[in-house]
Amino acid sequence: WYHMFDLAQDYVKRGMTAYVEKVQEPEFAARDRGYSFVSHQQEVGTGYFDDVTTVIQGGTSSVTALTGSTEEEQFH
């Protein structure tokens, strides 16, 4: 809870710069140690459900989340 309190206090003063420095940059730095939530769609299973939908639809589906999206190359 303290870190959220600290972030809120700093956010009031510095805006998104506080968020970037206290949350985003440490998350990206932790990627080398196995932290994978910087690729949020990997964690929520979008690719898995796209694959299931494609199988059910016989190889093609117009309702998958990643196909044709700007994120498609990031999550494979």
Coordinates of N, CA and C in Angstrom, one line a residue:
W1 N 0.8 -1.2 0.0 CA 0.0 0.0 0.0 C 0.9 1.3 0.0
Y2 N 2.0 1.2 0.7 CA 2.9 2.4 0.7 C 3.3 2.8 -0.6
H3 N 3.7 1.9 -1.5 CA 4.1 2.3 -2.8 C 3.0 3.0 -3.6
M4 N 1.8 2.6 -3.5 CA 0.7 3.2 -4.2 C 0.5 4.6 -3.6
F5 N 0.6 4.8 -2.3 CA 0.5 6.1 -1.6 C 1.6 7.0 -2.2
D6 N 2.8 6.5 -2.2 CA 4.0 7.3 -2.7 C 3.8 7.7 -4.1
L7 N 3.3 6.8 -5.0 CA 3.1 7.1 -6.4 C 2.0 8.2 -6.5
A8 N 0.9 8.0 -5.7 CA -0.2 9.0 -5.8 C 0.3 10.4 -5.4
Q9 N 1.1 10.5 -4.4 CA 1.7 11.8 -3.9 C 2.6 12.4 -5.0
D10 N 3.4 11.6 -5.6 CA 4.4 12.0 -6.6 C 3.6 12.4 -7.9
Y11 N 2.6 11.6 -8.2 CA 1.8 11.9 -9.4 C 1.1 13.3 -9.3
V12 N 0.7 13.6 -8.1 CA 0.1 15.0 -8.0 C 1.1 16.0 -8.3
K13 N 2.3 15.8 -8.0 CA 3.4 16.8 -8.2 C 3.9 16.8 -9.6
R14 N 4.1 15.6 -10.2 CA 4.9 15.5 -11.4 C 4.1 14.8 -12.6
G15 N 2.9 14.4 -12.3 CA 2.1 13.8 -13.4 C 2.6 12.4 -13.8
M16 N 2.5 12.2 -15.1 CA 2.9 10.9 -15.7 C 4.4 10.6 -15.6
T17 N 5.2 11.6 -15.4 CA 6.6 11.4 -15.2 C 6.8 10.5 -14.0
A18 N 6.0 10.8 -12.9 CA 6.1 9.9 -11.7 C 5.8 8.5 -12.0
Y19 N 4.7 8.3 -12.8 CA 4.3 6.9 -13.1 C 5.4 6.2 -14.0
V20 N 5.9 6.9 -15.0 CA 6.9 6.3 -15.8 C 8.1 5.9 -15.0
E21 N 8.6 6.8 -14.2 CA 9.8 6.5 -13.4 C 9.6 5.5 -12.3
K22 N 8.4 5.5 -11.7 CA 8.2 4.6 -10.5 C 7.6 3.3 -10.9
V23 N 6.9 3.2 -12.1 CA 6.2 2.0 -12.5 C 6.8 1.4 -13.8
Q24 N 6.7 2.2 -14.9 CA 7.0 1.7 -16.2 C 8.5 1.3 -16.3
E25 N 9.3 2.2 -16.0 CA 10.8 1.9 -16.2 C 11.2 0.7 -15.4
P26 N 10.8 0.6 -14.1 CA 11.2 -0.6 -13.3 C 10.6 -1.9 -13.9
E27 N 9.4 -1.8 -14.5 CA 8.8 -3.0 -15.1 C 9.6 -3.4 -16.3
F28 N 10.0 -2.5 -17.2 CA 10.8 -2.8 -18.3 C 12.2 -3.3 -17.9
A29 N 12.7 -2.8 -16.9 CA 14.1 -3.2 -16.4 C 14.0 -4.6 -15.9
A30 N 12.9 -5.0 -15.3 CA 12.7 -6.3 -14.7 C 12.4 -7.4 -15.8
R31 N 12.2 -7.0 -17.0 CA 11.9 -8.0 -18.1 C 13.1 -9.0 -18.2
D32 N 14.3 -8.6 -18.0 CA 15.5 -9.5 -18.1 C 15.5 -10.5 -17.0
R33 N 14.8 -10.3 -15.9 CA 14.7 -11.2 -14.8 C 13.5 -12.0 -14.8
G34 N 12.7 -12.0 -15.9 CA 11.5 -12.8 -16.1 C 10.2 -12.2 -15.9
Y35 N 10.2 -10.9 -15.6 CA 8.9 -10.2 -15.4 C 8.2 -10.0 -16.7
S36 N 7.1 -10.6 -16.9 CA 6.5 -10.6 -18.2 C 5.2 -9.7 -18.4
F37 N 4.8 -9.0 -17.3 CA 3.6 -8.3 -17.4 C 3.7 -7.0 -18.3
V38 N 4.9 -6.7 -18.8 CA 5.1 -5.6 -19.8 C 4.4 -6.0 -21.1
S39 N 4.2 -7.3 -21.3 CA 3.5 -7.8 -22.5 C 2.1 -8.3 -22.0
H40 N 1.2 -7.3 -21.6 CA 0.0 -7.7 -21.0 C -0.9 -8.7 -21.7
Q41 N -0.9 -8.7 -23.0 CA -1.7 -9.7 -23.7 C -1.2 -11.1 -23.5
Q42 N 0.1 -11.2 -23.3 CA 0.7 -12.6 -23.0 C 0.1 -13.1 -21.7
E43 N -0.1 -12.2 -20.7 CA -0.6 -12.7 -19.4 C -2.1 -13.0 -19.4
V44 N -2.8 -12.3 -20.1 CA -4.3 -12.5 -20.1 C -4.7 -13.6 -21.0
G45 N -3.8 -14.1 -21.8 CA -4.1 -15.3 -22.6 C -4.8 -15.0 -23.9
T46 N -4.7 -13.9 -24.5 CA -5.4 -13.5 -25.7 C -5.0 -14.5 -26.8
G47 N -3.7 -14.8 -27.0 CA -3.2 -15.7 -28.0 C -3.8 -17.1 -27.9
Y48 N -3.9 -17.6 -26.6 CA -4.5 -18.9 -26.4 C -6.0 -18.9 -26.9
F49 N -6.7 -17.9 -26.5 CA -8.2 -17.9 -26.8 C -8.3 -17.7 -28.3
D50 N -7.4 -16.9 -29.0 CA -7.5 -16.8 -30.4 C -7.3 -18.1 -31.1
D51 N -6.3 -18.9 -30.6 CA -6.1 -20.2 -31.1 C -7.3 -21.2 -31.0
V52 N -7.9 -21.1 -29.8 CA -9.1 -22.0 -29.6 C -10.2 -21.6 -30.5
T53 N -10.4 -20.3 -30.7 CA -11.5 -19.8 -31.6 C -11.2 -20.2 -33.0
T54 N -9.9 -20.1 -33.4 CA -9.6 -20.5 -34.8 C -9.8 -22.0 -35.0
V55 N -9.4 -22.8 -34.1 CA -9.7 -24.2 -34.2 C -11.2 -24.5 -34.3
I56 N -12.0 -23.9 -33.5 CA -13.4 -24.1 -33.5 C -14.0 -23.7 -34.8
Q57 N -13.5 -22.6 -35.3 CA -14.0 -22.1 -36.6 C -13.4 -22.8 -37.8
G58 N -12.6 -23.8 -37.6 CA -12.1 -24.6 -38.8 C -10.9 -23.9 -39.5
G59 N -10.2 -23.1 -38.7 CA -8.9 -22.6 -39.3 C -9.0 -21.1 -39.6
T60 N -10.2 -20.5 -39.6 CA -10.3 -19.1 -39.8 C -11.3 -18.5 -38.8
S61 N -11.1 -17.3 -38.4 CA -12.0 -16.6 -37.5 C -11.9 -15.1 -37.7
S62 N -13.1 -14.5 -37.7 CA -13.1 -13.0 -37.9 C -13.2 -12.3 -36.5
V63 N -13.1 -13.0 -35.4 CA -13.3 -12.4 -34.1 C -12.1 -12.6 -33.2
T64 N -11.0 -13.0 -33.7 CA -9.8 -13.1 -32.9 C -9.2 -11.7 -32.6
A65 N -8.6 -11.6 -31.4 CA -8.1 -10.3 -30.9 C -6.8 -9.8 -31.6
L66 N -5.9 -10.8 -31.9 CA -4.5 -10.3 -32.3 C -4.4 -10.3 -33.8
T67 N -5.1 -11.1 -34.6 CA -4.9 -11.2 -36.0 C -5.1 -9.8 -36.6
G68 N -4.1 -9.3 -37.3 CA -4.2 -8.0 -38.0 C -4.1 -6.8 -37.1
S69 N -3.8 -7.0 -35.8 CA -3.7 -5.9 -34.9 C -2.3 -5.4 -34.9
T70 N -2.1 -4.2 -34.3 CA -0.7 -3.7 -34.2 C 0.1 -4.5 -33.2
E71 N -0.5 -5.3 -32.4 CA 0.3 -6.1 -31.4 C 0.6 -7.5 -31.9
E72 N 0.2 -7.8 -33.1 CA 0.3 -9.2 -33.5 C 1.8 -9.7 -33.6
E73 N 2.7 -8.8 -34.0 CA 4.1 -9.2 -34.0 C 4.7 -9.3 -32.7
Q74 N 4.2 -8.6 -31.7 CA 4.8 -8.7 -30.3 C 4.4 -10.0 -29.6
F75 N 3.3 -10.6 -29.9 CA 2.8 -11.7 -29.1 C 2.7 -12.9 -30.0
H76 N 3.7 -13.7 -30.1 CA 3.6 -15.0 -30.9 C 4.4 -16.0 -30.2

